[in-house]
XYZ file of C-alpha atoms in Angstrom:
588
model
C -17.646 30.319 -5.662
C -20.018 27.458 -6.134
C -19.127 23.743 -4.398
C -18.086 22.344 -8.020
C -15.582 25.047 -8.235
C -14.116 24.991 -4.505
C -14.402 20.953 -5.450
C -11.904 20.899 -8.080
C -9.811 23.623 -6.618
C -9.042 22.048 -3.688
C -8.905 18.487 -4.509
C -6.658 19.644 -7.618
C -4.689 21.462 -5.357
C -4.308 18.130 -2.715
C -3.676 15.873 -6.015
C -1.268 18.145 -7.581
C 0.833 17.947 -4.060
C 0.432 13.862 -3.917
C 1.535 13.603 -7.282
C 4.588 16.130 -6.889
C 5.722 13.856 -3.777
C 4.602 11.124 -5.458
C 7.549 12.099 -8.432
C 10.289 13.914 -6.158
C 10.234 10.028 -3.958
C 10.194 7.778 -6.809
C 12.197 4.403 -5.447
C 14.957 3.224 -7.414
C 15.449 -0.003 -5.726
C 13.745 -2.181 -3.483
C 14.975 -1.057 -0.537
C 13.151 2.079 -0.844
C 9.875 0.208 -2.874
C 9.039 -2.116 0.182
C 10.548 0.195 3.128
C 11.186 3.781 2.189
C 14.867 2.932 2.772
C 14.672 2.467 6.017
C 15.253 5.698 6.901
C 12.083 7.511 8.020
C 11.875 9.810 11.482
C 9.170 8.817 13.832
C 7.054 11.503 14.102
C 6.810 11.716 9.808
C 6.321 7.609 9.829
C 3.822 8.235 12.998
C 1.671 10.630 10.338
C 1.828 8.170 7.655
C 0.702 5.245 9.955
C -2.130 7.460 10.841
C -3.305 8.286 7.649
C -2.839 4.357 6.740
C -4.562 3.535 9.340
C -7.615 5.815 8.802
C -8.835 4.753 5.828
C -11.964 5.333 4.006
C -13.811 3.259 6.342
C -12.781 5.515 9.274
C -13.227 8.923 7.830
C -15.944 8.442 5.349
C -18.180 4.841 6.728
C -17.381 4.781 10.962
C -19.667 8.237 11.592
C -22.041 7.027 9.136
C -22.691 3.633 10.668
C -22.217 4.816 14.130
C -25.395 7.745 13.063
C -27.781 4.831 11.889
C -26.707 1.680 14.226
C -26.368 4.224 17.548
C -24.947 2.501 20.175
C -24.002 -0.854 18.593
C -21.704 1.374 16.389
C -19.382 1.772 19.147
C -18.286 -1.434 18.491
C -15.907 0.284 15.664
C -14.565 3.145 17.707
C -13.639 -0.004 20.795
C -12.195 -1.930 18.272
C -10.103 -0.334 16.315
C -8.713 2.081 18.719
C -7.944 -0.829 21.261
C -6.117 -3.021 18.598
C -3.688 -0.335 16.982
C -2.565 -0.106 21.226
C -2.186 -3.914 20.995
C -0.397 -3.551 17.796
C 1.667 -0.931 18.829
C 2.679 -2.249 22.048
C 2.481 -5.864 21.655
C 3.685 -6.603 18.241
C 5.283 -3.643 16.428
C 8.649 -3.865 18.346
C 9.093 -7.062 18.487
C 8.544 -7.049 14.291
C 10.726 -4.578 13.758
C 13.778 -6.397 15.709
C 13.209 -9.038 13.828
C 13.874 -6.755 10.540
C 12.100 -8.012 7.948
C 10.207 -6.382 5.156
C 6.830 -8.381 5.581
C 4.653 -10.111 7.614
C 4.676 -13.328 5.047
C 8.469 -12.400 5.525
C 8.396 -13.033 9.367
C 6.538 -16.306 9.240
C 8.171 -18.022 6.180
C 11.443 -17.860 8.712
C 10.227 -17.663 12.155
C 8.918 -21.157 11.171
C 11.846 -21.880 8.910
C 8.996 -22.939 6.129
C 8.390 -22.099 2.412
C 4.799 -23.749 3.015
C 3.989 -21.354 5.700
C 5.488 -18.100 4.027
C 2.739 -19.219 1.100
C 0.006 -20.126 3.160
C 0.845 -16.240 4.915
C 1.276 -14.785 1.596
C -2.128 -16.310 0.358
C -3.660 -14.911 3.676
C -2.083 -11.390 3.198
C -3.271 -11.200 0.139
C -6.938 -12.287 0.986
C -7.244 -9.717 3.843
C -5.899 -6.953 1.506
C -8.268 -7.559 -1.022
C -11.161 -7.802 1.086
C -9.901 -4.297 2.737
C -8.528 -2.725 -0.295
C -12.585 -3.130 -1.711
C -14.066 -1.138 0.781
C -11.192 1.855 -0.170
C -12.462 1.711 -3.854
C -15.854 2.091 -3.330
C -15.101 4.778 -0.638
C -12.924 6.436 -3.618
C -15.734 6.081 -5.637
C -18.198 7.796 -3.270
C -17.016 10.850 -3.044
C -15.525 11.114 -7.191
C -19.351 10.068 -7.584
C -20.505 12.817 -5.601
C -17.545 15.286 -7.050
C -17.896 14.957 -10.894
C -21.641 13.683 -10.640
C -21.476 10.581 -12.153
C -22.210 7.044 -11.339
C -20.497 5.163 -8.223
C -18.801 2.840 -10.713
C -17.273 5.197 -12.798
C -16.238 6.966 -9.741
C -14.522 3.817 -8.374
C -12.730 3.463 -12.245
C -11.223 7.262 -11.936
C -10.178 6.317 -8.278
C -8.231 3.353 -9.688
C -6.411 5.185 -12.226
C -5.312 8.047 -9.632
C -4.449 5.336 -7.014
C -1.729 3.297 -9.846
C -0.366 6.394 -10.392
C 1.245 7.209 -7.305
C 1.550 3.605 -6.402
C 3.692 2.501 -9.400
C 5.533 5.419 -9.229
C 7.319 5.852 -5.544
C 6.417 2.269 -3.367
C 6.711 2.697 -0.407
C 9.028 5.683 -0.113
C 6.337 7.898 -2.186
C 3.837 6.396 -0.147
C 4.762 7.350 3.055
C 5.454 10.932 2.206
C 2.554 11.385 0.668
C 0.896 9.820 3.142
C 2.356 12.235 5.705
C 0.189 15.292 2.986
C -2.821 13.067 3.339
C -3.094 12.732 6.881
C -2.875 16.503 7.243
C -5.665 16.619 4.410
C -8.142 14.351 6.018
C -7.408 15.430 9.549
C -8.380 19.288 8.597
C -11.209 18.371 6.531
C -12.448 15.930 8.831
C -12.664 18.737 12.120
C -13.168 21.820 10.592
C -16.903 20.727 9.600
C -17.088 19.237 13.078
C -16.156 22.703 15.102
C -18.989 24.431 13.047
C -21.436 22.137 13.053
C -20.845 21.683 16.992
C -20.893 25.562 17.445
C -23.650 25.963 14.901
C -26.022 23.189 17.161
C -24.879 23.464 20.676
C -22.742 26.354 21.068
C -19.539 24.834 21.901
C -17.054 25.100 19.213
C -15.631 21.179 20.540
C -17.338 18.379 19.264
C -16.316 15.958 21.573
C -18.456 18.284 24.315
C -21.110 19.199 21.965
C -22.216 16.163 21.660
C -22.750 16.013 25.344
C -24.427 19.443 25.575
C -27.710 20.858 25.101
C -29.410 22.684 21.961
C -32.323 25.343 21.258
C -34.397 25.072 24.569
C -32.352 23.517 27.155
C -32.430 19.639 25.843
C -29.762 17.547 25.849
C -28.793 17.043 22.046
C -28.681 12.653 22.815
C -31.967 13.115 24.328
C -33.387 14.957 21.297
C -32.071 12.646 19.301
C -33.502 9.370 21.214
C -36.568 11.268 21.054
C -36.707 11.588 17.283
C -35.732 7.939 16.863
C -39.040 6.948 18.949
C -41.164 9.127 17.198
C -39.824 7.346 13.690
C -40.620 4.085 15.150
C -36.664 3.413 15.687
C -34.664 2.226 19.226
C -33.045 4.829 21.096
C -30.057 5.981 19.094
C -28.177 5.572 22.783
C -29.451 2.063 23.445
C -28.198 -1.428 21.403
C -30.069 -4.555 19.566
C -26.337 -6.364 19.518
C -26.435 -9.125 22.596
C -23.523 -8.344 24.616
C -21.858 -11.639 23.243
C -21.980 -10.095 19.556
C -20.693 -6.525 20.911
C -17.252 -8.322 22.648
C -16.580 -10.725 19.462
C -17.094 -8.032 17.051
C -14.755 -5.519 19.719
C -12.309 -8.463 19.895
C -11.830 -9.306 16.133
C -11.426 -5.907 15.267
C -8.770 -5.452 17.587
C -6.933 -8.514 16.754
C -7.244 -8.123 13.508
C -5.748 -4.745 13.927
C -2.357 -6.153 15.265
C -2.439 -8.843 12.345
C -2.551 -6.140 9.267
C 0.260 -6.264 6.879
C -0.153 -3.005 5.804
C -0.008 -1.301 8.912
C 2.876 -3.789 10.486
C 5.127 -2.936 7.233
C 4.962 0.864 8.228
C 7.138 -0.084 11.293
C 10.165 -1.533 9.170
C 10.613 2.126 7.697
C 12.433 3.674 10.296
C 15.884 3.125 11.684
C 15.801 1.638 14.823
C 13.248 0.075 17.472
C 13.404 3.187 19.795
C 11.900 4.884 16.459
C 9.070 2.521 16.210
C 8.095 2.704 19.693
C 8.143 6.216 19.372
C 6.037 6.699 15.883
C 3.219 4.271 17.569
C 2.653 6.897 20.254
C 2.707 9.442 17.561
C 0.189 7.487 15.219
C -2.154 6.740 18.303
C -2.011 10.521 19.179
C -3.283 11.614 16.214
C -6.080 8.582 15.165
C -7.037 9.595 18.562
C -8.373 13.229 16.903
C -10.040 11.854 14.700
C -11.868 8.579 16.913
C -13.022 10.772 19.642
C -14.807 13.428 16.945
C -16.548 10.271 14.816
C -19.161 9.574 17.378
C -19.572 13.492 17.606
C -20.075 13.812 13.589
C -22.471 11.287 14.099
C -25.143 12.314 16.000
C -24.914 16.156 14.513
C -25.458 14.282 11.323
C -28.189 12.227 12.104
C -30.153 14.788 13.922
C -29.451 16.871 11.224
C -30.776 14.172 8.630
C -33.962 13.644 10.307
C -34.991 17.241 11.212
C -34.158 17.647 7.368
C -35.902 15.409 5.392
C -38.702 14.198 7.131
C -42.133 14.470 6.141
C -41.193 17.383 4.092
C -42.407 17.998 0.678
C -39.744 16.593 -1.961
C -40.478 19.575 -4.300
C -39.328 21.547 -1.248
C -36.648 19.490 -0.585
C -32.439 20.610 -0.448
C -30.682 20.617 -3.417
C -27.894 18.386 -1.986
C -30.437 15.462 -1.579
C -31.013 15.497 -5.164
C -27.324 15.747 -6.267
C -27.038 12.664 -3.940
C -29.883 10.849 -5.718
C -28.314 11.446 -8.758
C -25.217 9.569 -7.531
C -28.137 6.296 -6.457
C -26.368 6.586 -3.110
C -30.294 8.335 -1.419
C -33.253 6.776 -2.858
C -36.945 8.122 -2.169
C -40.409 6.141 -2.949
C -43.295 7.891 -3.062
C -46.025 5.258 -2.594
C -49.178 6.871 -1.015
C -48.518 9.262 -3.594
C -48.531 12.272 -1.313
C -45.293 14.234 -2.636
C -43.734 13.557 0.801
C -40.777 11.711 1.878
C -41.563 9.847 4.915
C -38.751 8.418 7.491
C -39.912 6.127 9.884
C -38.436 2.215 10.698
C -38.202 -0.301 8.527
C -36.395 -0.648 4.998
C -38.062 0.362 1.698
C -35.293 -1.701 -0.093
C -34.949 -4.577 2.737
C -31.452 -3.235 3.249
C -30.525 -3.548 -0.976
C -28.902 -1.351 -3.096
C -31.538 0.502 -5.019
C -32.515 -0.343 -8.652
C -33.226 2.803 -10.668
C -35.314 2.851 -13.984
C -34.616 5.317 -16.548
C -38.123 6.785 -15.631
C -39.024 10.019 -13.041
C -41.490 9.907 -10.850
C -44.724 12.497 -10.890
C -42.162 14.520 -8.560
C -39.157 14.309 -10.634
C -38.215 11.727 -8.122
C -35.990 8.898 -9.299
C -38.394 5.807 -9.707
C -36.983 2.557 -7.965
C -38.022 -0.604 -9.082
C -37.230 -2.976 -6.028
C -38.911 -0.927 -3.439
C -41.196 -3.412 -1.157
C -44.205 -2.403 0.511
C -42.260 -2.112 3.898
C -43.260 1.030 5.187
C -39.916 3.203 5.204
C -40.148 5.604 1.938
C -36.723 6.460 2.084
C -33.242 4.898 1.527
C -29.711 6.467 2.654
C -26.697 5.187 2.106
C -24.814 5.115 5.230
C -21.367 5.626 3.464
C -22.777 9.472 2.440
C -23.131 10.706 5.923
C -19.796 12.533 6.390
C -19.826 13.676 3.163
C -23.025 15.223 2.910
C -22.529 16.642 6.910
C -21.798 19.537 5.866
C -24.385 20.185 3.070
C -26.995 19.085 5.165
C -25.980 21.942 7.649
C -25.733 24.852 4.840
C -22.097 24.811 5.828
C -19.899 27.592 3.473
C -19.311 26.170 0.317
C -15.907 25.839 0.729
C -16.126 23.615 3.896
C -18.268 21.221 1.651
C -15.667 20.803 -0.792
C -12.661 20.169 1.911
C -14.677 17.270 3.130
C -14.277 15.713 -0.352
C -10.645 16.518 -0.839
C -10.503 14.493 2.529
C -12.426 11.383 2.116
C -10.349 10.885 -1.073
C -7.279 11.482 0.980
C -8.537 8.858 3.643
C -9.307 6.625 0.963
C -6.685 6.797 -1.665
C -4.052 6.813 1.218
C -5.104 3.074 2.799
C -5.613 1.863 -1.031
C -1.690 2.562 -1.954
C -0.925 0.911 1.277
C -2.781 -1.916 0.783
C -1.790 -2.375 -2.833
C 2.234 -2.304 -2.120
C 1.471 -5.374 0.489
C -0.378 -6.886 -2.026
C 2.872 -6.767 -4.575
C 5.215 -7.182 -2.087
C 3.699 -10.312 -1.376
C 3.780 -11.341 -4.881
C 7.459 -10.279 -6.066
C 9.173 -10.644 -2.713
C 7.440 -13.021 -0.411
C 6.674 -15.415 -3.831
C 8.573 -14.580 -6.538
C 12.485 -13.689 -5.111
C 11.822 -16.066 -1.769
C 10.659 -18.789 -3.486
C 10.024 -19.390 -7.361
C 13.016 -17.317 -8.362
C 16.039 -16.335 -5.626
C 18.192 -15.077 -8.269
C 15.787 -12.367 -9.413
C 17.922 -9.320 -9.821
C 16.873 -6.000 -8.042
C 15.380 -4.285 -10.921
C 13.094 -7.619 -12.198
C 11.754 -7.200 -8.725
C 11.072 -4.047 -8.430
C 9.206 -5.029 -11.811
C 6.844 -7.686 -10.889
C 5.843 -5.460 -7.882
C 4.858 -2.974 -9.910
C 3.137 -5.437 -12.545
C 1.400 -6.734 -8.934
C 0.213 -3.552 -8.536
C -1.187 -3.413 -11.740
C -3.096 -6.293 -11.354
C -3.859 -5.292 -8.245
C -5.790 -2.494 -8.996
C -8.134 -4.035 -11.566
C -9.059 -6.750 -8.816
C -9.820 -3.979 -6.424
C -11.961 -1.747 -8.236
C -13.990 -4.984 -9.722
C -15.035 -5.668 -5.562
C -15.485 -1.792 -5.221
C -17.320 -1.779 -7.701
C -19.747 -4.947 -6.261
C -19.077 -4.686 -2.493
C -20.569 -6.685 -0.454
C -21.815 -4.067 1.775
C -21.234 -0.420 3.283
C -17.523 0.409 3.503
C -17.174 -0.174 6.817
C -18.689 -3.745 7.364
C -16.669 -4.645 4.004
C -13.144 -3.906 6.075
C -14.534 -5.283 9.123
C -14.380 -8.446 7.341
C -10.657 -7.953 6.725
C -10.013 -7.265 10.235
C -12.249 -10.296 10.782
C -9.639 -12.493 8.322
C -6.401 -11.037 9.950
C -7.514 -12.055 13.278
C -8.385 -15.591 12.160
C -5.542 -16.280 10.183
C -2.349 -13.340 11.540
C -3.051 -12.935 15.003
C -2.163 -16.544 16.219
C 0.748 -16.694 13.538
C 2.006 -13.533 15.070
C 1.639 -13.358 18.776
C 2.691 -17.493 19.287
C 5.818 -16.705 16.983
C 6.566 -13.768 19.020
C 6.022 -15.211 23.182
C 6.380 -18.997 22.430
C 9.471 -20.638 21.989
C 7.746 -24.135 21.278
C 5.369 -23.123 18.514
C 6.647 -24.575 15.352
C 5.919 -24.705 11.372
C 3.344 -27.584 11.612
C 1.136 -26.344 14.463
C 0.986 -22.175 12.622
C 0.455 -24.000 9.055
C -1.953 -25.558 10.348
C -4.207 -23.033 12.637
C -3.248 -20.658 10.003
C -5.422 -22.778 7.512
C -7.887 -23.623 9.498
C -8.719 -20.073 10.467
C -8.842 -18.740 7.292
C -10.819 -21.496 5.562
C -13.472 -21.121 8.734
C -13.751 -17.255 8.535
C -14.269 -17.456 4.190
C -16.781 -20.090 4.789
C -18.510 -17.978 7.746
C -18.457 -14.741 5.472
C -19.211 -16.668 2.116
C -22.535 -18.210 3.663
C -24.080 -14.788 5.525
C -22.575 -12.454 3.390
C -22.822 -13.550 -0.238
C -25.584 -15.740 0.362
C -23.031 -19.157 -0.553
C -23.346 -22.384 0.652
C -27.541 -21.840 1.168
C -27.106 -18.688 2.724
C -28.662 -17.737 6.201
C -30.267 -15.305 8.212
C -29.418 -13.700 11.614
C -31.318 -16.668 13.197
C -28.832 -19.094 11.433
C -26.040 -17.705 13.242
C -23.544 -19.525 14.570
C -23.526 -18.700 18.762
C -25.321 -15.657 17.917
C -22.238 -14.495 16.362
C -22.009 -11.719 13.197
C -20.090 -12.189 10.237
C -18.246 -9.031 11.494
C -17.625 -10.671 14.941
C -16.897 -14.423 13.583
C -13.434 -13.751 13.553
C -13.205 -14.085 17.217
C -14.458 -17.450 17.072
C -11.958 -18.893 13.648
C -9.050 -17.121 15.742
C -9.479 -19.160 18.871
C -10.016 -22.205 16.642
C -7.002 -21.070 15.090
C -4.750 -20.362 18.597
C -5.970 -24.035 19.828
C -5.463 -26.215 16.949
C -1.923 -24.079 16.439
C -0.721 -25.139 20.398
C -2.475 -28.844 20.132
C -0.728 -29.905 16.537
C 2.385 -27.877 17.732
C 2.945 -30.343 20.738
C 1.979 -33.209 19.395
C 5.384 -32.726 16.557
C 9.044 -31.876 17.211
C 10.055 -28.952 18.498
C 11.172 -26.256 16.266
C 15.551 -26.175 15.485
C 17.465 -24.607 18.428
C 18.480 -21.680 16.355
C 15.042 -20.911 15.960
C 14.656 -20.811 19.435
C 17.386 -18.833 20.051
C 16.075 -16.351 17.592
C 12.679 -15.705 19.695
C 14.209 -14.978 22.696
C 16.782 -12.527 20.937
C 13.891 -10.873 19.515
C 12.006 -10.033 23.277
C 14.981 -8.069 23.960
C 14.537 -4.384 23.022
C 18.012 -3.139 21.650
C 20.292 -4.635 19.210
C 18.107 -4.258 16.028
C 19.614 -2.920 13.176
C 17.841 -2.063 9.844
C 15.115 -4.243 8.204
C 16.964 -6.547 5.493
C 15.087 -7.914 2.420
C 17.536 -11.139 1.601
């Protein structure tokens, strides 16, 4: 069978299952639309948290970046595996005894304040938006690829598919449907990776592949650092990032990590705090499958890449690289006119998004009409490389096609998480908290799923214009938890003295700093900047290092300087360091 027709089989099959789950767990109350009911094991709530967890930017965009930014992409893998072990030993417990459904939920009474519940529900709902952005356009990368049609309209059919099962089962659908996703995604994300791995080095484990040696004797990593020179790139193994860069990016992603509402929600679902405990060492298990194979995929990919497409003929060239051109996610410029795509440093498109005319080239090529007259003839989209792996490598036809059933997986998984925050926040944390306490159970369960709604369409508009690759868009969310969260979080947790006035106000503060940060060298706001216009040398992606400590000092300063919080308060922090005695999360 071709790869259109193992395409739709198999990603009709997945989608036939999500949707099935998706009906057999529809919530009927609230209860079971914010939490599942309260009532899920460990080890299926550890699978769910995984495949929450591992979104689009960690199955489809961490191997990609990690292929073209070599060893500065390890920033990623440190990050994000290091903060879900903060998370889940640091925080998760401790939320869960405290037995609420949110994380706007914890605030708005650990710091007995309607002001700070909205100043956390504003922030929840800023970080999910910026995350949820980078899940639409990931959707929309591989439906682009899978029907051949534009990104956009790929990102409008991932919408649609994403309401579906979000409107209909809330969190209870969610979760078991995440549970079918996770095994979706985890399969299609190794079985490419123990052929490949066999296919290049002879050892059917990728995590030891990488390490070995190919055709001839060479160490894979040195033929790779080799082709990199000879392009006129650094060694894939070496950096560019100054070690200051590399521990505030590391540092925001894992404190932004343990600030996530979407992932801290997943540990109110089951019964007891033994049971969260438990599914964190679950979850970490398996994301740990999956993290150690990414920097694997990545240099098979990348080796692959080069070896393919360089200074080859483009009449010549695979099929799949057209198909991908088609999408606009590869773009080629032929301007010494010799047929030949060439590969070497520097950026055709100064690091833009193509622009494609409606005419062909004298190759058939797609003609471009921003390239510059940098020397580098040849644009990738870094998002495509786990996608295309296996097309790139003449894998079976079939393998192509599970790849695709699991990016959407990845993706549409994390975007259903991320959208039930987003209307909790809005009917729960806003609406039945605070504008209207005598909303009955079925008006709430309502305006959640009008949120969603709404949602959805404000998603796809920022997947649709992203403001970069998938996974520097969420590393700006992580960047936002950790500024505004993490200090909200950990303080409310392990100090007794931290009250409303100091978290409003660090809370604020953070935020503001990190928007302003990522408005000025990310959107070009504000008169825009380059990399020399950093502040300390510091990334947008690693910023949020700097707005969090802003955050934890001006939090402990304002916090001393005004009363204590109420004794019962008090009391209620150091009940919540003790490990037993929780009973199940309560909504009212």
């Amino acid at each position: 069978m071709s790869v259109q027709t193992w395409t739709w089989l198999l990603v009709g099959v997945t989608f036939a299952l999500y949707f099935g789950i998706a009906i057999w767990a529809r919530a009927g109350s609230t209860k079971e639309f914010y939490v599942a009911g309260g009532g899920v094991s460990p080890l299926a709530n550890g699978m769910a948290t995984a495949a929450d967890w591992m979104s689009a930017a960690s199955f489809i965009s961490m191997a990609g970046i990690i292929s073209f930014a070599g060893y500065d992409g390890s920033v990623y893998l440190m990050g994000w595996t290091g903060g879900y072990v903060l998370l889940a030993l640091l925080l998760a417990p401790y939320l869960r005894k405290f037995g609420k459904f949110t994380v706007p939920d914890f605030i708005g009474d650990r710091y007995y304040s309607n002001t700070a519940r909205t100043v956390a529900v504003i922030c929840a709902l800023i970080v999910s938006f910026t995350y949820v952005a980078g899940q639409m356009r990931g959707v929309g990368i591989v439906f682009s690829q899978f029907l051949q049609v534009d990104i956009n309209i790929g990102v409008v059919i991932g919408m649609t598919v994403v309401l579906t099962f979000a409107l209909l089962g809330g969190m209870k659908g969610i979760t078991y449907t995440q549970v079918a996703q996770y095994c979706v995604l985890i399969f299609a994300f190794m079985v490419p990776a123990f052929f490949i791995s066999m296919q290049m080095t002879g050892n059917i484990i990728p995590q030891i592949g990488m390490g070995g040696t190919v055709e001839g004797g060479e160490f894979l990593l040195d033929k790779l650092d080799k082709l990199h020179t000879e392009l006129g790139f650094n060694e894939y193994t070496s950096g560019t990032k100054s070690t200051w860069d590399v521990f505030a990016i590391t540092l925001a992603l894992m404190t932004g990590t343990a600030g996530l509402p979407h992932v801290i929600v997943r540990f109110f679902t089951v019964p007891k705090v033994k049971d969260a405990r438990k599914s964190a060492g679950y979850a970490l298990f398996l994301i740990a499958i999956l993290y150690t194979t990414a920097p694997a995929i990545a240099v098979f990919s990348r080796t692959n890449l080069i070896e393919t497409v360089s200074n080859q003929q483009y009449s010549e060239i695979p099929v799949w690289f057209k198909n991908w051109e088609n999408t606009g996610l590869i773009a080629w410029s032929d301007k010494n006119g010799d047929g030949k795509i060439q590969y070497v440093a520097g950026n055709a498109l100064d690091g833009k998004k193509p622009v494609y005319t409606d005419a062909r080239g004298a190759n058939g090529e797609r003609m471009i009409s921003n390239a510059s007259a940098a020397k580098n003839e040849l644009y990738v989209d870094r998002d495509i490389m786990v996608l295309a792996n296996p097309e790139i490598a003449n894998l079976p036809n079939w393998v192509i096609a599970l790849v695709a059933a699991g990016g959407l997986a990845a993706a549409l998984s994390t975007a259903a998480g991320l959208l039930l925050v987003i209307s909790t926040s809005i009917s729960h944390d806003l609406i039945k908290k605070q504008l209207k306490p005598d909303i009955s159970d079925k008006n709430e369960l309502t305006a959640a799923r009008i949120s969603i709604f709404v949602a959805i369409l404000i998603a796809g508009y920022f997947g649709i214009n992203p403001p970069g690759f998938v996974a520097a868009v969420v590393a700006l969310a992580f960047g936002l938890a950790a500024a505004s969260f993490f200090p909200a979080i950990i303080l409310g947790i392990f100090d007794k003295r931290m009250n409303s006035q100091g978290a409003i106000s660090g809370m604020v503060v953070g935020i503001v700093l990190m928007l302003f940060y990522m408005m000025k060298f990310k959107l070009d706001m504000f008169g825009g900047g380059t990399k020399e216009d950093w502040w300390f040398g510091t990334s947008p992606e690693g910023f949020g290092t700097i707005a969090m400590c802003v955050n934890i000092v001006i939090s402990m300063v304002v916090s001393r300087l005004t009363p204590a919080p109420p004794q019962n308060v008090q009391d209620m922090v150091e009940s919540i360091r003790i490990p037993s005695g929780a009973g199940e999360a309560s909504d009212h």
